[in-house]
XYZ file of C-alpha atoms in Angstrom:
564
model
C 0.000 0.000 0.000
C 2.796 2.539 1.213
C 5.364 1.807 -1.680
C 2.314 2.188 -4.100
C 1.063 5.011 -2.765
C 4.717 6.036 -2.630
C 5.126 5.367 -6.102
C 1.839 7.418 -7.530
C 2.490 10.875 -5.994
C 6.273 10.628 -7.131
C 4.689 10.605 -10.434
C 3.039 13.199 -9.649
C 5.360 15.318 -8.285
C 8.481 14.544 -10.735
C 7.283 14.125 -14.531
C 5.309 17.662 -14.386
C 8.813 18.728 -13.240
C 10.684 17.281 -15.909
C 8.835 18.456 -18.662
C 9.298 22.177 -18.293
C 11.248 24.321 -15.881
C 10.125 24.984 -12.504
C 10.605 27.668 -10.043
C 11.862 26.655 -6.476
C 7.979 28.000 -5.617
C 6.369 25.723 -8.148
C 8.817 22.549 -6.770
C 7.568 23.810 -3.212
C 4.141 24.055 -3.970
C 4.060 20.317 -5.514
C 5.985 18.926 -2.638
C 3.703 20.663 0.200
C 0.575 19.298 -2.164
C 1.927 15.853 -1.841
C 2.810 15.969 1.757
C -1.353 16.620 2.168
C -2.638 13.894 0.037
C -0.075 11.405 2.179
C -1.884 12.819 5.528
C -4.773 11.465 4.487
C -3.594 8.508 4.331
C -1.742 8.640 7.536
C 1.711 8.711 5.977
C 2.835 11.227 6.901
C 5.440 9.815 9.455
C 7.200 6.919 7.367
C 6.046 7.313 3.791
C 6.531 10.800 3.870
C 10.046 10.637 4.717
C 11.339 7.987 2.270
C 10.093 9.928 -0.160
C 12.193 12.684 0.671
C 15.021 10.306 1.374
C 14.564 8.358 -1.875
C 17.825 8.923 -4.394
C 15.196 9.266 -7.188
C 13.557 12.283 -5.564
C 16.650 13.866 -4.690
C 18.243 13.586 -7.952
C 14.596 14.662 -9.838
C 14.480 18.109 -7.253
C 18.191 18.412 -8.013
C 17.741 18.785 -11.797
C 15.095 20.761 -11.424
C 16.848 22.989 -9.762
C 19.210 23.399 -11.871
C 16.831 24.082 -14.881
C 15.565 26.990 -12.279
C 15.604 29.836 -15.051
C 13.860 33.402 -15.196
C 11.860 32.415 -18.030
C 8.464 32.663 -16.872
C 9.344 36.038 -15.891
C 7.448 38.550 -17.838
C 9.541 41.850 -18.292
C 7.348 43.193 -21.553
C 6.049 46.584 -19.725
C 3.116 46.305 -22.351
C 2.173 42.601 -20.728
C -1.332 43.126 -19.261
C -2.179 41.160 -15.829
C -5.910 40.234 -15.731
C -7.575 40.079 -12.071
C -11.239 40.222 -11.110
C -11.868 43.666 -11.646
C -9.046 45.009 -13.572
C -6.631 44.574 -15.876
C -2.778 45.958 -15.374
C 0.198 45.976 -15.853
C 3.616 45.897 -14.106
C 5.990 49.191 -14.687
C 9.477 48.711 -13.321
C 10.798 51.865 -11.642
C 14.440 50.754 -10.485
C 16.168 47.205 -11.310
C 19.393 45.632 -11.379
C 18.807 46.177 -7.608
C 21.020 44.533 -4.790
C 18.634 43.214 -2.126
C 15.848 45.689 -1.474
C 13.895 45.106 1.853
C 11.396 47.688 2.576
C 9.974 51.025 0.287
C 8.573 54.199 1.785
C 7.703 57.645 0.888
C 8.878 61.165 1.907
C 6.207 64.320 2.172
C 7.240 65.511 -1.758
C 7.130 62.239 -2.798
C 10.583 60.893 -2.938
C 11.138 57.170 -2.776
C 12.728 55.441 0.003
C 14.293 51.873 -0.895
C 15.691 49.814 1.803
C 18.565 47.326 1.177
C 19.389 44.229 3.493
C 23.160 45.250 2.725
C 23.266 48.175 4.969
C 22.129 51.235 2.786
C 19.098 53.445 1.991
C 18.587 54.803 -2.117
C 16.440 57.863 -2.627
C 14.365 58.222 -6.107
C 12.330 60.212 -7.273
C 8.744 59.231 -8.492
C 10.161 58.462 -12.309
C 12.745 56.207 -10.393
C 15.740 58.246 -10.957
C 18.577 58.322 -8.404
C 19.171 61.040 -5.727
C 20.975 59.836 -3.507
C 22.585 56.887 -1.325
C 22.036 57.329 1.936
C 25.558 55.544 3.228
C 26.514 57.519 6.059
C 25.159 58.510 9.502
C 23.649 54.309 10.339
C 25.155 52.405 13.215
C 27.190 49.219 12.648
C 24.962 46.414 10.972
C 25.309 42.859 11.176
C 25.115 41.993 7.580
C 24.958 38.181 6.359
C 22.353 36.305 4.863
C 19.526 36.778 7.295
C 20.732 39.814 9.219
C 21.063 43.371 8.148
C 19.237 46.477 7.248
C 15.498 45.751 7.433
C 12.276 48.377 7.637
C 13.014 51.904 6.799
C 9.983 54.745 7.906
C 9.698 58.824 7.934
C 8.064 59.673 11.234
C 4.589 61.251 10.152
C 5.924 64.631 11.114
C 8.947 64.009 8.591
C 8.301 67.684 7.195
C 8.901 68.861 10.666
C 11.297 66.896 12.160
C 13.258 65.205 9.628
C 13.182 61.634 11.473
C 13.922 58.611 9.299
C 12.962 55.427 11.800
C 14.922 51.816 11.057
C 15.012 48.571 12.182
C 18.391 47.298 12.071
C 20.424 43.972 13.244
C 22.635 45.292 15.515
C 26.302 43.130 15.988
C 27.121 42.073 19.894
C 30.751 39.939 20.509
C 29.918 36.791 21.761
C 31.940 35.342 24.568
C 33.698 32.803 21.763
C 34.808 35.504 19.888
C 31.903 35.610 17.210
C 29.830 38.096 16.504
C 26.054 37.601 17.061
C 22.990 40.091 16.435
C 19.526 41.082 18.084
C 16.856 43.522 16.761
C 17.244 47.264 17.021
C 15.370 50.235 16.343
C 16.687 53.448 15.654
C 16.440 56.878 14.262
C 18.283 59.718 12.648
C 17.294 62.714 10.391
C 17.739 62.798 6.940
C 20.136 65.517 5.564
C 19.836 66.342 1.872
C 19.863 62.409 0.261
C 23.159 61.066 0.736
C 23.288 61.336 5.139
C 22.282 60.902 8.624
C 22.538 62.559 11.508
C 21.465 62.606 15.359
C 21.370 58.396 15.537
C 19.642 57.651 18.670
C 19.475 54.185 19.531
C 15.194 53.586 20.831
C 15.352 50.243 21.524
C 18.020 47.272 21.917
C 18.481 44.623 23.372
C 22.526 43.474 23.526
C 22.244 40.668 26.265
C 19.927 38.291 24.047
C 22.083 38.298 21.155
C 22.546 35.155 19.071
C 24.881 33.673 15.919
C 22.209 32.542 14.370
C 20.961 34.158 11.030
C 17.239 33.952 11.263
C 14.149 35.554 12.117
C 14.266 38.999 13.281
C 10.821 40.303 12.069
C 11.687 43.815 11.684
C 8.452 46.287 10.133
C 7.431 49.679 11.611
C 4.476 51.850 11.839
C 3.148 54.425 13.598
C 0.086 55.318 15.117
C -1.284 58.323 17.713
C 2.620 59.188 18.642
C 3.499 55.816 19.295
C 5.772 53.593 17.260
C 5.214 49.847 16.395
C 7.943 47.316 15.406
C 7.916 43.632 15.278
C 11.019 41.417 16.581
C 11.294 37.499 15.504
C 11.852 35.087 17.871
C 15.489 34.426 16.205
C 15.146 30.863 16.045
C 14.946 30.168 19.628
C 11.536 28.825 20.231
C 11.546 28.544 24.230
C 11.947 32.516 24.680
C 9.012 33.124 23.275
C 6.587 32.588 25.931
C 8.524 34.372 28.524
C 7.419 37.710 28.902
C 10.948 38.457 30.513
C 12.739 37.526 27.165
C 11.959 39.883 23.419
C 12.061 37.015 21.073
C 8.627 36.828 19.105
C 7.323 40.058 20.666
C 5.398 42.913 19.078
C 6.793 46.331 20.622
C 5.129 49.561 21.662
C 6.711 52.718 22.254
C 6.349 56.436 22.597
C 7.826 57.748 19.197
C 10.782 59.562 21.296
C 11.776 55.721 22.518
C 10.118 56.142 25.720
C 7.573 53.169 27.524
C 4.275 53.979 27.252
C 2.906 53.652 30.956
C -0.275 51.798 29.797
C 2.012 48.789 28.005
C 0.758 45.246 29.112
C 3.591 44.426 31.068
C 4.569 47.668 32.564
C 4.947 46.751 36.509
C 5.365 43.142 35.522
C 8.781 42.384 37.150
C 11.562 41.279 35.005
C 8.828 41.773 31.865
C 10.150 43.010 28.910
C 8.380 46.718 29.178
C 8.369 47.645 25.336
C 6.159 44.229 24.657
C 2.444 44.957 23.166
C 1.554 41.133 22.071
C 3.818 37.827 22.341
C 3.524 34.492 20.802
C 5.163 35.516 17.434
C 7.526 33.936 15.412
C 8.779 36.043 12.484
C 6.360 38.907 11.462
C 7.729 40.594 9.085
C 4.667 42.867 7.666
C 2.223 45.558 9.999
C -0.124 47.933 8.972
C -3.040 49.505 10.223
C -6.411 48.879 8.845
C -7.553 52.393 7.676
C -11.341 52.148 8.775
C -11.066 50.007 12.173
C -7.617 51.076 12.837
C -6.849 47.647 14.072
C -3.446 46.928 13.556
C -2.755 43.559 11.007
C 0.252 41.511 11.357
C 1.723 38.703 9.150
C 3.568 36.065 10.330
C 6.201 34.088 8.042
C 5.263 30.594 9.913
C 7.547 27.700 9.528
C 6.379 24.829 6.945
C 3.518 26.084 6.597
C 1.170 28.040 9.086
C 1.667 31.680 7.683
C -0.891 33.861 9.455
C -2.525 37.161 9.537
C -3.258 38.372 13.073
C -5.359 41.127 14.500
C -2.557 42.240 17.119
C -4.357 43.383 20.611
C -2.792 44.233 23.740
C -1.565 42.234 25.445
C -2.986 39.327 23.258
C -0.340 35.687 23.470
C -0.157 34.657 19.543
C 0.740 30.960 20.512
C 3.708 30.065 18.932
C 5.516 27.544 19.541
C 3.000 26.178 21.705
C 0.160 26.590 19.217
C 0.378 26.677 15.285
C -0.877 25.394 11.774
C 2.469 24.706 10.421
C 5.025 21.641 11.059
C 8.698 22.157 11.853
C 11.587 21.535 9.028
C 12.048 18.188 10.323
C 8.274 17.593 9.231
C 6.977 17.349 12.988
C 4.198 19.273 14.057
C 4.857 22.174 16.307
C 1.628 21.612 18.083
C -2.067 20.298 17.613
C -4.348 22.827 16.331
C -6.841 22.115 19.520
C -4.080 23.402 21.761
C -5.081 27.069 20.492
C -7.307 27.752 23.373
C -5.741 30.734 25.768
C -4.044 31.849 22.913
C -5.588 34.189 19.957
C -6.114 32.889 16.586
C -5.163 34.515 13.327
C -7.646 35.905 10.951
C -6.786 33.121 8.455
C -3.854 31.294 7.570
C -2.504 29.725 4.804
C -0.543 25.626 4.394
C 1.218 25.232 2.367
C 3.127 28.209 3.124
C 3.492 31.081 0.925
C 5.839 33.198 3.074
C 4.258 35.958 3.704
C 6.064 39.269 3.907
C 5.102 43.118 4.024
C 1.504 43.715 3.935
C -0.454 47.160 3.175
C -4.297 48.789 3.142
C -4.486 49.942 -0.136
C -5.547 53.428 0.280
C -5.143 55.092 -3.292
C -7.324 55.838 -6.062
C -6.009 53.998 -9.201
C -7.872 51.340 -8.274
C -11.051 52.280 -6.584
C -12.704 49.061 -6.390
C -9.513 47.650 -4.072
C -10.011 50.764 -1.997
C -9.706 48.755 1.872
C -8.218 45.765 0.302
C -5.089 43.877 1.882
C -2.178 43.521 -0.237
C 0.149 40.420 0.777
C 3.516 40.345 -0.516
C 5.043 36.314 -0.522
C 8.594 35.227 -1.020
C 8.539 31.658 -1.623
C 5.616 31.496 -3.527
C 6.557 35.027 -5.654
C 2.857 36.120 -5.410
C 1.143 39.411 -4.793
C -2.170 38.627 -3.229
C -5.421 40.856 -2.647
C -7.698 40.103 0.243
C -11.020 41.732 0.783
C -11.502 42.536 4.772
C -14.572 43.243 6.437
C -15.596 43.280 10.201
C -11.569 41.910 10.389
C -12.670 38.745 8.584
C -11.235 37.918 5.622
C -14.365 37.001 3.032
C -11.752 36.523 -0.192
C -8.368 36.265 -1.649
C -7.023 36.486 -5.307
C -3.815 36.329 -6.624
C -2.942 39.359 -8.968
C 0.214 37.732 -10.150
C 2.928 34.794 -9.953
C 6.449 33.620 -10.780
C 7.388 37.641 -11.443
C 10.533 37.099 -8.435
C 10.277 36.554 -4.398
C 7.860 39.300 -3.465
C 9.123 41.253 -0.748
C 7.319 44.669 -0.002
C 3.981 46.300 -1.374
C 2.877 50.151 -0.424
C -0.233 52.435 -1.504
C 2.138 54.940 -3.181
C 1.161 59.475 -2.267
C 0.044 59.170 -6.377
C -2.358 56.547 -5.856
C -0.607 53.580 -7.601
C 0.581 50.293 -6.078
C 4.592 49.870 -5.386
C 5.777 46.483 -4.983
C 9.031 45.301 -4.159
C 10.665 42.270 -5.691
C 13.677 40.046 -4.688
C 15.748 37.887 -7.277
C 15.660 39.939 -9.784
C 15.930 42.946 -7.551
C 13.499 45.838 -8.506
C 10.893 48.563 -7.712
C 8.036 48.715 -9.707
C 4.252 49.673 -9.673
C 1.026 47.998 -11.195
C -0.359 50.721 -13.710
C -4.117 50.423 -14.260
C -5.320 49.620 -17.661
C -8.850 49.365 -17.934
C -11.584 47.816 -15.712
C -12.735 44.345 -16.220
C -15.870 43.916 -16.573
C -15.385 41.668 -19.725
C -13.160 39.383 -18.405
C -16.177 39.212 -15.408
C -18.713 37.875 -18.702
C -16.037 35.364 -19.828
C -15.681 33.863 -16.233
C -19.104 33.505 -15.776
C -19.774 32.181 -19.310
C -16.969 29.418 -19.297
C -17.746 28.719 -15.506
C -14.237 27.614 -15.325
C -11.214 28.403 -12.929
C -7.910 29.904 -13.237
C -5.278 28.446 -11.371
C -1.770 30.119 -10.467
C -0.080 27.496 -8.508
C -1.596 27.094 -5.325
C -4.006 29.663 -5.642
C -7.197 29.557 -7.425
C -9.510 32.303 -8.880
C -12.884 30.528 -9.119
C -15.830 31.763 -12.188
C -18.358 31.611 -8.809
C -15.814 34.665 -7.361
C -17.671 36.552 -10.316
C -21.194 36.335 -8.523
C -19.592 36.696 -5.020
C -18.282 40.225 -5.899
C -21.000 41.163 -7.467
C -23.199 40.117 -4.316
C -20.881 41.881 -2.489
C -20.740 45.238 -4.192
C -24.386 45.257 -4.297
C -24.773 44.390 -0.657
C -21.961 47.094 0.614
C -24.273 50.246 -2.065
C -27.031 48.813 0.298
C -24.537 49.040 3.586
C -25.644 45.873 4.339
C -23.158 42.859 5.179
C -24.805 40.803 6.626
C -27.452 39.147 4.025
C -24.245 37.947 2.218
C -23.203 36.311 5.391
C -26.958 34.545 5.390
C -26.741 33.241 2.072
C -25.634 29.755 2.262
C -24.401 29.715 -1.927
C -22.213 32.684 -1.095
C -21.070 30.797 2.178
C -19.841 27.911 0.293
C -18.679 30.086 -2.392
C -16.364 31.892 -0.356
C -15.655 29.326 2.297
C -15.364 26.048 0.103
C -15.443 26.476 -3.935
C -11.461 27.847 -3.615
C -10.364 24.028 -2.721
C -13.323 22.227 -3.160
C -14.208 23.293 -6.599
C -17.191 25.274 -7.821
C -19.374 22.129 -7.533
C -17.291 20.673 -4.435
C -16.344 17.632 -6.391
C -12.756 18.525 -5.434
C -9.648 20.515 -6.973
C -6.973 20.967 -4.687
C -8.899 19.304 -1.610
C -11.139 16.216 -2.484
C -14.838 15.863 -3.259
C -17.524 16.547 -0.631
C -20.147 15.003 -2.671
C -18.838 11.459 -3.570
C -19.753 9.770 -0.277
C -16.132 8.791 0.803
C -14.940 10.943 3.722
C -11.733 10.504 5.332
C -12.268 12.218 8.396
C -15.730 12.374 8.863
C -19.009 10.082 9.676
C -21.518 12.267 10.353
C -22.846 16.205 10.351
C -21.764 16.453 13.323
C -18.143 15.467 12.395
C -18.475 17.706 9.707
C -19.408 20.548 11.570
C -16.492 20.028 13.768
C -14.169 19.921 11.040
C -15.195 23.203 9.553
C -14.953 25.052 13.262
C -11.658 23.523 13.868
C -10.201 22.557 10.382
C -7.455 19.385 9.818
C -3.921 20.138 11.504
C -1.226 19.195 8.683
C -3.606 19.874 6.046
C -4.781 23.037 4.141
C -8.043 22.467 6.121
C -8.339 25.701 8.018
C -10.285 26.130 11.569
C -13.480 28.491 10.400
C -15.081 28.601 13.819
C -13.207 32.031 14.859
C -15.538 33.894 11.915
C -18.381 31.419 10.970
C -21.393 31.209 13.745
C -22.835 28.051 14.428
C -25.660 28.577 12.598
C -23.779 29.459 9.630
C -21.280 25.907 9.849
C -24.881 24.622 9.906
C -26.271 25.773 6.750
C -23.080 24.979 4.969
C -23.014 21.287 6.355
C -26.853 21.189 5.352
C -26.027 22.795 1.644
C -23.032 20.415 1.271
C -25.068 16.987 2.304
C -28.066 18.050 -0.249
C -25.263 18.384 -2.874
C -23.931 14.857 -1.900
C -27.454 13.283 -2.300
C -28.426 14.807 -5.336
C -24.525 13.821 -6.937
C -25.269 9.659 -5.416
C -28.475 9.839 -7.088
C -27.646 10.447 -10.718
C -24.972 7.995 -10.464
């Protein structure tokens, strides 16, 4: 049975790979789709692993690799991106860049690029050099995980000149190495080339580490405070401990001072800066422009990327409590094992990791106006996600396979800027026309387009236009009552437009792996599968909702046995 199995999804996985070349992404994306089919079978643990171990696999992935090549890149500027309501295209800025991290903008609309190598470039909006901005930082750890990270004008940058940066700042080690830790700093910016007036905010020298990973590292502002994010630098057990700053969202006045109304503040031997713990590497914050809840994403491990809703004081979970499994293929913990601890607003598995996030706030593309843009390295995606009432109702993905997406930022003109690693560039999607026509075609074909993982279903057609109609109405909730739209947003994006299965299996042939009854069912979709891409619904769907959707999916399944 194993070696059989075994046997079928090697298939699978390697002849799609050796007929054309793959990106890493597209290798990953295979692998992690294999890895679920095995856990239903209860693989996981032996066949799992000889796959990986097999000489056959490892020579396969090792020629694919090397046939790795930039040719699905698309570099025509005339190349027009089709998405659910418009059509675009990709304008590159800046290229042949080094290894741009974050982008911001000045008052007068200068561009601020970030590079990991220890260096800030100024632009201006037609992407032509002004400066480098070289002198003035602190010493940087540099290396292949460490160095410069976030770069941010304080919102009184006209005033007061402050450029804010996270930074991984070098400690010696008692061996004689040189390890790193978080830092946040600022300076002022003088002309484009300087800085001046560095003042070290926050640091902390005594928890520094040689290992390269996972510092986090994004800033924003809000009400005179300053937010940054610190990663838990690959050294799971501190996070928990409110006395240590690995994993730990931070909260300060914007002058570097603790707020007196932080969580921990009185707490002895509690880290005093801490707003939220239970993180592992977020590496994306923004503010949600209505609400002004403050989003986080989280680059999990294998899988288990998450968007979070940050609140004071709030625990996060990890290690104790995630979706994703560790690089040895363990799981870090059992999805059940979430209670005490806050769950994310959705997450994704396989993982896509997930990087700098932003409200789009501009007015190229109206109908995105709110939306969440999701920048992802591994799987070198931009993604949109509509929020309402901090529930995510729907994601598409604009574009794939372009480079490792890094950063994405509503730009002072009203465009999009996104950031890409490998090749290194700045660019921004340019709006070409709305599109309503591709809407017809959708709907008309009753098809789906799939980009890798992700999957932009014909039945997304009719949920947007529910939706629009609903929000001219400001109503939200008779969407939310509507058991088709339910399913269509819930279920059709794995499940397939008629749930006979796409990326997950069928819910209407009769054989369920998990499941023996409504009950079962209902349980799965409030606490989802852990090691699967089955996600835990109960934190946004009510009871009555998980309800109607196991009703809708059991009349599907009689009326499919019945015309067999």
């Amino acid at each position: 049975m194993e070696l059989s199995t075994i046997w079928s999804f090697l298939k699978k996985l390697l002849i799609p790979v050796g007929k054309r070349n793959y990106t890493k992404a597209m290798i990953a994306s295979r692998l992690s789709r294999c890895r679920t089919r095995f856990a239903r079978f209860g693989l996981v643990s032996n066949a799992f692993r000889l796959l990986l171990a097999s000489p056959l696999f490892a020579f396969s992935i090792g020629s694919a690799a090397a046939s790795i090549s930039s040719s699905s890149l698309i570099e025509s500027e005339d190349h027009v991106f089709d998405s659910l309501d418009y059509q675009f295209r990709i304008e590159t800025l800046v290229k042949d860049l080094e290894h741009p991290w974050s982008v911001s903008f000045l008052p007068d609309g200068r561009i601020l690029l970030s590079d990991k190598n220890g260096y800030l470039s100024v632009y201006d909006q037609a992407g032509e050099l002004l400066g480098m901005v070289k002198e003035g930082f602190p010493e940087i750890l540099k290396g292949a995980g460490p160095g410069l990270f976030d770069v941010e004008p304080h919102p009184d940058f006209a005033s007061n000149r402050f450029l804010y940066f996270i930074y991984s700042k070098p400690v010696p080690m008692e061996d004689g190495e040189v390890g790193g830790f978080t830092a946040l700093a600022r300076a002022r910016l003088k002309g484009n080339d300087r800085l001046m007036g560095l003042e070290n905010l926050w640091f902390s020298d005594t928890h520094a580490s040689i290992d390269p990973r996972q510092y986090g590292s994004r800033i924003v502002f809000k009400d005179g405070y300053v937010y940054f994010s610190v990663g838990d630098r690959a050294d799971q057990d501190m996070v928990q401990r409110i006395d240590m700053p690995h994993g730990k969202i931070m909260r300060l006045h914007d002058d570097g001072s603790i707020p007196a109304d932080n969580p921990f503040v009185g707490v002895e031997g509690a880290i005093q800066a801490a707003w939220s713990l239970g993180h592992r590497n977020p590496q994306g914050l923004d503010f949600h422009p209505g609400s002004g809840q403050l989003f986080s994403s989280e680059h999990g491990p294998r899988g288990g990327d998450e968007l979070n809703i940050i609140e004071r004081g709030a625990n996060y979970g990890w290690p104790v409590a995630s979706y994703g499994f560790n690089y040895n293929l363990t799981s870090v913990a059992a999805v059940e094992e979430r209670a005490g601890f806050s769950s994310p607003v959705v997450f994704w598995n396989p993982s896509l990791a997930i990087c700098g996030i932003d409200f789009y706030e501009g007015n190229h593309f109206p109908k995105w106006k709110g939306d969440l843009f999701v920048a992802t390295l591994a799987a070198e995606e931009l993604r949109r996600l509509t929020v309402v009432n901090g529930r995510v109702l729907h994601q598409e993905t604009l574009f794939k396979w372009q480079g490792r997406v890094r950063d994405v930022l509503s730009g002072p003109d009203g465009a999009l800027y996104v950031v890409f690693n490998n090749p290194g560039r700045l660019t921004k999607l340019v709006n070409v026309r709305d599109n309503v026509a591709h809407y017809d075609q959708l709907e008309k074909e009753g098809v789906f387009l799939e980009y890798g993982n992700s999957m932009i279903m014909a039945n997304r057609q009719k949920y947007e236009l529910i939706r629009q109609r609903e929000l001219q109405r400001g109503n939200e909730i008779s969407i939310e009552n509507d058991v088709e739209a339910l399913v269509a947003i819930h279920c059709q994006n794995c499940h397939g437009s008629g749930l006979k299965g796409v990326v997950g299996p069928s819910l209407i042939d009769g054989e369920w792996q998990k499941v023996k009854s409504d009950q079962d069912i209902a349980r799965v979709i409030e606490k989802g599968i852990p090691g699967t891409s089955m996600p835990p619904m109960g934190s946004f769907l009510a009871e009555e909702q998980i309800k109607a959707i196991v009703e809708y999916i059991r009349k599907q399944e009689r009326e499919y046995l019945s015309a067999l």
